[in-house]
XYZ file of C-alpha atoms in Angstrom:
346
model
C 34.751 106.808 24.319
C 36.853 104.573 21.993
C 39.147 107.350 21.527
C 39.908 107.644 25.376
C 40.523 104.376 25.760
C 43.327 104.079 23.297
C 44.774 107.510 24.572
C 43.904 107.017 28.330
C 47.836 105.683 28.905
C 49.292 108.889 27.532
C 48.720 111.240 30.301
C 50.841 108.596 32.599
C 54.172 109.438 33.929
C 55.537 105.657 33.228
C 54.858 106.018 29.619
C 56.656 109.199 28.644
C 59.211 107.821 30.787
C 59.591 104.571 29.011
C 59.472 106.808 25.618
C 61.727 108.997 26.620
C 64.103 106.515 27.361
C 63.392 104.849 24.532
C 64.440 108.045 22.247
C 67.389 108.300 24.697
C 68.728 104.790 23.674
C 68.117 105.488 19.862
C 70.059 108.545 19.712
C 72.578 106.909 21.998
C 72.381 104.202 19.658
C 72.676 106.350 16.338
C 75.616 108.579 17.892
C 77.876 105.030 18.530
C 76.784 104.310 15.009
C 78.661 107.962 13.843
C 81.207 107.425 16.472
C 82.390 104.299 15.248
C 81.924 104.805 11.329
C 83.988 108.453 11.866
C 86.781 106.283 14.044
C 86.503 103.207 11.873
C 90.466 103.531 10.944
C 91.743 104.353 14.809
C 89.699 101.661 16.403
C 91.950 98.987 15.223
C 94.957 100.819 16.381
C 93.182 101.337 19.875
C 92.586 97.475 19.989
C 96.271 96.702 19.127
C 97.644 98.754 21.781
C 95.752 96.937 24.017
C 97.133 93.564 22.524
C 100.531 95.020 23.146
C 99.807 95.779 26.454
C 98.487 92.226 27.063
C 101.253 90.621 25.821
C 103.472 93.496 27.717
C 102.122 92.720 30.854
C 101.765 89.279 30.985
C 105.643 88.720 30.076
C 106.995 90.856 32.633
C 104.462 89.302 35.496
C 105.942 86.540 34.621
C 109.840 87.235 34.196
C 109.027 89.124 37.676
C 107.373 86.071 39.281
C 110.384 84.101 37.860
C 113.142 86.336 39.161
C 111.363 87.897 42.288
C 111.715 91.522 40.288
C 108.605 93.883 41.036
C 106.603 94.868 38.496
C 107.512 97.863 37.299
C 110.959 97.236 37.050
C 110.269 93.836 35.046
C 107.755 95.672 32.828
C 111.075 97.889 31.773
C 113.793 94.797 31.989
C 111.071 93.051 29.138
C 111.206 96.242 27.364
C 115.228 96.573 27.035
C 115.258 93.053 26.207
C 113.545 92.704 23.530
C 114.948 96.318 22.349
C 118.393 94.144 23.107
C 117.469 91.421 21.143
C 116.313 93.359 17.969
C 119.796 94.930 17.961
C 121.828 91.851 18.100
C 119.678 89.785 15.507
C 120.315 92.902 13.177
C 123.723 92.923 14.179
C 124.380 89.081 13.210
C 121.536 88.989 10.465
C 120.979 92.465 8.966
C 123.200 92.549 5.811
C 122.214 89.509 5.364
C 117.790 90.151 5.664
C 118.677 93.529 3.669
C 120.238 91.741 0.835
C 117.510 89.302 0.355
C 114.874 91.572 1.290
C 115.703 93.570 -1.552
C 116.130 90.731 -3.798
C 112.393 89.740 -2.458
C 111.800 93.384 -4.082
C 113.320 92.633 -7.476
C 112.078 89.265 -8.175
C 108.816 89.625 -7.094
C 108.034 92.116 -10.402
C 110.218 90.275 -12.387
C 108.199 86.982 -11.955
C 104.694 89.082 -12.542
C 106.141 90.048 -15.889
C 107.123 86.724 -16.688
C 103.902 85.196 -16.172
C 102.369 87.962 -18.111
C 104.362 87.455 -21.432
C 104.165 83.984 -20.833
C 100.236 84.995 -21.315
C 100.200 87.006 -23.778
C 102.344 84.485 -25.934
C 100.030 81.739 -25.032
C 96.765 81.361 -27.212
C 94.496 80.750 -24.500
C 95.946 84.104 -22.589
C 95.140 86.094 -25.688
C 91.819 84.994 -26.246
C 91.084 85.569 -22.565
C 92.778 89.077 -23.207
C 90.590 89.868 -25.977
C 87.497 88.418 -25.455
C 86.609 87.607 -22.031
C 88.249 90.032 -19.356
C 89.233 92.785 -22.374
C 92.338 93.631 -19.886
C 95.616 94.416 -21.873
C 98.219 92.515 -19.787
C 101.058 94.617 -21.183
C 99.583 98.041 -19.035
C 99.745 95.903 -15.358
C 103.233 96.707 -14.614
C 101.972 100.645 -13.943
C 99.408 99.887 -11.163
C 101.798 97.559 -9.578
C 104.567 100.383 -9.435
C 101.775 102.769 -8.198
C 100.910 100.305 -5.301
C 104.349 99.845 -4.471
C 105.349 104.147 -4.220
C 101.723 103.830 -2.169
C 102.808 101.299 -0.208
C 106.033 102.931 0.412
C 104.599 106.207 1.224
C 102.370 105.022 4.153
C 106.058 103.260 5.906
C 105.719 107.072 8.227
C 102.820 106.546 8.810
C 102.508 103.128 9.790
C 105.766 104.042 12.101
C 103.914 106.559 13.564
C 100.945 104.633 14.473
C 103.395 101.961 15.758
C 105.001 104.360 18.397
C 101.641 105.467 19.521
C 100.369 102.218 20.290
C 103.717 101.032 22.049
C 103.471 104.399 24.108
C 100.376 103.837 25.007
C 100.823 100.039 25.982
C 103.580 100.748 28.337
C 100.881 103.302 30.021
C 98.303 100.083 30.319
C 100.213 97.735 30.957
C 101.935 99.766 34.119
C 98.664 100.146 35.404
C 95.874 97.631 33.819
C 93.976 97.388 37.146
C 93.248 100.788 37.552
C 92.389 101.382 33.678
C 89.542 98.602 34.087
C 88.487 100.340 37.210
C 87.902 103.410 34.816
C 85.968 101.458 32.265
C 84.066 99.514 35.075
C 83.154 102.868 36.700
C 81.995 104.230 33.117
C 79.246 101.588 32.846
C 75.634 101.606 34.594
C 75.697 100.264 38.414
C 73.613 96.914 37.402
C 75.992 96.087 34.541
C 79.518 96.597 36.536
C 79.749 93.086 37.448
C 79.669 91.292 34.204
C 81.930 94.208 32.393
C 84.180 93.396 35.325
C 84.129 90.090 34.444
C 84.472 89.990 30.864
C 87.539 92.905 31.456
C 89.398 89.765 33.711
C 88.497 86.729 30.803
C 89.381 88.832 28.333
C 93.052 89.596 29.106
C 93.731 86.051 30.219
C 92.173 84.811 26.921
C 94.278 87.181 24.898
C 97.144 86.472 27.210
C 96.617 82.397 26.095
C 96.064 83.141 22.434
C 99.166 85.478 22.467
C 101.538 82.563 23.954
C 99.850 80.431 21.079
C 100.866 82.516 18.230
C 104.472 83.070 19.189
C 104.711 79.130 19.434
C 102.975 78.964 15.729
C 105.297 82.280 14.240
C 108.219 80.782 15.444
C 107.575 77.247 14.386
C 106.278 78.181 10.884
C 109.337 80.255 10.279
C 111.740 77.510 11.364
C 110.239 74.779 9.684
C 109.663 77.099 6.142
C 113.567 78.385 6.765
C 114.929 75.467 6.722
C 112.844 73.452 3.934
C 114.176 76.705 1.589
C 117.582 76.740 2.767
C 118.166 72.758 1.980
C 116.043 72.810 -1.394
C 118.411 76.118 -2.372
C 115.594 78.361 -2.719
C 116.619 82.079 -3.153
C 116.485 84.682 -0.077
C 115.604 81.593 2.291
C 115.923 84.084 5.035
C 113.819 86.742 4.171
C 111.075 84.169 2.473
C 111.188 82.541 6.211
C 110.729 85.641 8.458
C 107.376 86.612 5.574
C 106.288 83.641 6.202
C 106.445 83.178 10.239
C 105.449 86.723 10.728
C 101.935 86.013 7.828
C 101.263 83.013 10.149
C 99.921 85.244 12.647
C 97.015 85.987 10.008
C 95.144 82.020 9.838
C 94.488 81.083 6.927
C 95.201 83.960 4.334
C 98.361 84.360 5.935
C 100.187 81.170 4.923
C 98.456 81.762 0.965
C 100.143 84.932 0.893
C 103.093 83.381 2.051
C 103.194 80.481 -0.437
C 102.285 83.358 -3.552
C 105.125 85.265 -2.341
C 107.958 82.792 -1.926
C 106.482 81.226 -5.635
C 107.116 84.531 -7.318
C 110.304 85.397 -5.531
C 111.911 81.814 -7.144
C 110.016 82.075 -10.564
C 112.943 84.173 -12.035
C 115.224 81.373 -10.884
C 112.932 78.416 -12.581
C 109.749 76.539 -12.104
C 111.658 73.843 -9.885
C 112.827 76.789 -7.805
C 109.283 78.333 -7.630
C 107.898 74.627 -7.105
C 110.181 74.217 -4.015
C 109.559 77.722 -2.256
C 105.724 77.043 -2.457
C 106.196 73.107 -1.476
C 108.710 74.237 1.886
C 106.801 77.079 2.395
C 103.135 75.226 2.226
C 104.903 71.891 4.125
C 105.927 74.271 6.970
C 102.261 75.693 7.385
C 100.510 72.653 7.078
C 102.654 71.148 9.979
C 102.237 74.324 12.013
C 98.501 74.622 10.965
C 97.848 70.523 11.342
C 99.646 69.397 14.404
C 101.236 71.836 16.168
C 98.743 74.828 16.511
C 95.504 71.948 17.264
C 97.800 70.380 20.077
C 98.307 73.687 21.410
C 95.058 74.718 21.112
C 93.279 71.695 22.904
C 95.432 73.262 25.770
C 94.262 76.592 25.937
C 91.557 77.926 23.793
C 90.009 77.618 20.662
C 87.416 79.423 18.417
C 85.323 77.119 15.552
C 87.090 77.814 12.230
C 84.125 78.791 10.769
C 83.462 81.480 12.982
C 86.571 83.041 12.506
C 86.928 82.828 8.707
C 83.597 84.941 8.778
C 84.921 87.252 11.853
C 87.934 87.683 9.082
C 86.115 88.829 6.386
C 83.760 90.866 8.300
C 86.615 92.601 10.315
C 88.351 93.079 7.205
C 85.621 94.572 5.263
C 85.316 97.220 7.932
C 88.601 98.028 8.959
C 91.055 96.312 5.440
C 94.272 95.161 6.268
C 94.817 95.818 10.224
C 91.000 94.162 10.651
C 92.116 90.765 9.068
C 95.921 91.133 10.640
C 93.238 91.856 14.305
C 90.400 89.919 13.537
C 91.700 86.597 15.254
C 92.627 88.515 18.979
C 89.088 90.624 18.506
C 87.415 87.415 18.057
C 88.929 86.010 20.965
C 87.101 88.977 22.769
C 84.223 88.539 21.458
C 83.920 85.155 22.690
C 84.573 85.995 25.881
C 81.867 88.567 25.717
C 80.077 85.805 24.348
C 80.230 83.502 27.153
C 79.822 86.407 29.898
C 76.099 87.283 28.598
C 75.257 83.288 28.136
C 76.321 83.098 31.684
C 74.102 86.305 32.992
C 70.914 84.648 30.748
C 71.168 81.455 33.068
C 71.620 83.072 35.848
């Protein structure tokens, strides 16, 4: 009789229903899981094409609402504009970001082997040599040329993966309307709405954010180019564009920046190195401090503390192009964020 009772609810259609669907969900759920782990290094080149396409889009709607051009031929007059203005600012700066670019190349592994015979002569950097880290300084000059060939050998592919997300940007952005259609149509009937929604907040979230950063690269690398040109730092050029372009990453970016443009001037003398890293860390704490905040209390902005974790998380799973995306993808996420608080109300 006990026994019945507990097994009574078996024979009912609702429950194998409800299990079946709940197996369904759980294999959907594990298959995702496979999906995404086996995809885990196209993903972020799927997301950036759909940045570009943003940031595509919502310049030529603009240049067209501007001009009264329609949007297809704006989309193309952004294009050949910006291909236009890459070709003159090689034209008038090229020899000039070649020559210090390469002396960025020379000085930066002269200044590591500096500082590591400076080490080795020191007492304290023997001792740590020896008895604490048991690392033989005199052996990191191989792994740094092996990084560098690495490094070098990944420029075709990196090129490659560049010209398939431009390609297919220009094929969103000509047609981002229909493309959400698809993805709305993809999702269950009862859920349409809100991916709908979120689809239409995300894009003019990005669009915001994207407007931010260009304000932030091409303050940072102003402010940073001309600190290092009046101190006479070395390759003030080059050190400027690294910098403005690593603002884009918050953060880690402008660290990177200050290491670099320290190690390109060591060669030249501490003063030099003290300089690059003072111009270079002025310029991003004016960008960082009072021009990206004002900016931000006019658009958007996400807590700092959720997106230094978004940062290492995104970079844990996807290294370098998570942490260069993580900022843009947590900009999404937000949205996505604010979309399901909104249905829970409701």
């Amino acid at each position: 009789m006990k026994l019945n009772f507990l097994t009574k609810g078996l024979d009912q259609p609702d429950f194998v229903a409800r299990a079946v669907a709940t197996v369904s969900i759980a294999a959907a759920a594990i298959m995702l899981g496979l999906l995404f782990w086996r995809l885990s290094e196209f993903l972020p080149i799927v997301f950036a094409t759909i940045v570009i396409a943003v940031a595509w889009r919502g310049a030529a709607e603009s240049f067209g609402a501007r001009f009264g051009i329609p949007t297809g031929l704006s989309i193309l007059t952004v294009a050949l504009a910006l291909v236009v203005g890459v070709v003159v600012t090689l034209m008038a700066f090229g020899g000039q970001l070649v020559r210090q670019y390469d002396e960025v190349a020379l000085d930066v592994p002269a200044a590591i082997e500096l500082i590591q015979r400076h080490v080795e002569e020191h007492p304290w950097g023997r001792f740590v040599e020896k008895f604490v880290l048991d690392v033989d300084y005199s052996k990191a000059a191989a792994p740094i040329a092996q990084h560098v060939g690495a490094a070098l050998g990944s420029l075709g592919n990196a090129f490659a993966m560049t010209l398939f997300a431009i390609i297919g940007a220009a094929y969103l952005a000509a047609d981002p309307k229909g493309h959400a259609e698809r993805v709305v149509a993809l999702t269950p009937a009862h859920h349409r709405e809100k991916v709908s929604r979120f689809l239409q907040r995300s894009g003019g979230s990005l669009r915001q954010w994207l407007i931010l950063q260009l304000y932030v690269i091409v303050m940072n690398a102003f402010f940073a180019g001309v600190a290092l040109w009046a101190f006479g730092v070395p390759a003030p050029l080059a050190l400027a564009t690294i910098s403005g372009a690593l603002a884009f990453i918050p953060y880690f970016g402008s660290i990177i920046a200050l290491v670099v443009g320290a190690l390109v001037a060591l060669p030249h003398g501490v003063d030099s190195a003290a300089l690059a890293a003072l111009s270079i860390g002025a310029a991003s704490f004016v960008e960082g401090y009072l021009i990206t905040p004002f900016l931000q209390s006019r658009s958007l902005s996400v807590p700092a503390v959720v997106l230094l974790f978004c940062m290492l998380a995104f970079g844990a799973l996807f290294g370098a192009m998570g942490v260069v995306l993580a900022v843009p993808a947590t900009v999404v996420l937000s949205v996505a964020y604010e979309v399901f608080a909104e249905t829970q109300k409701a």
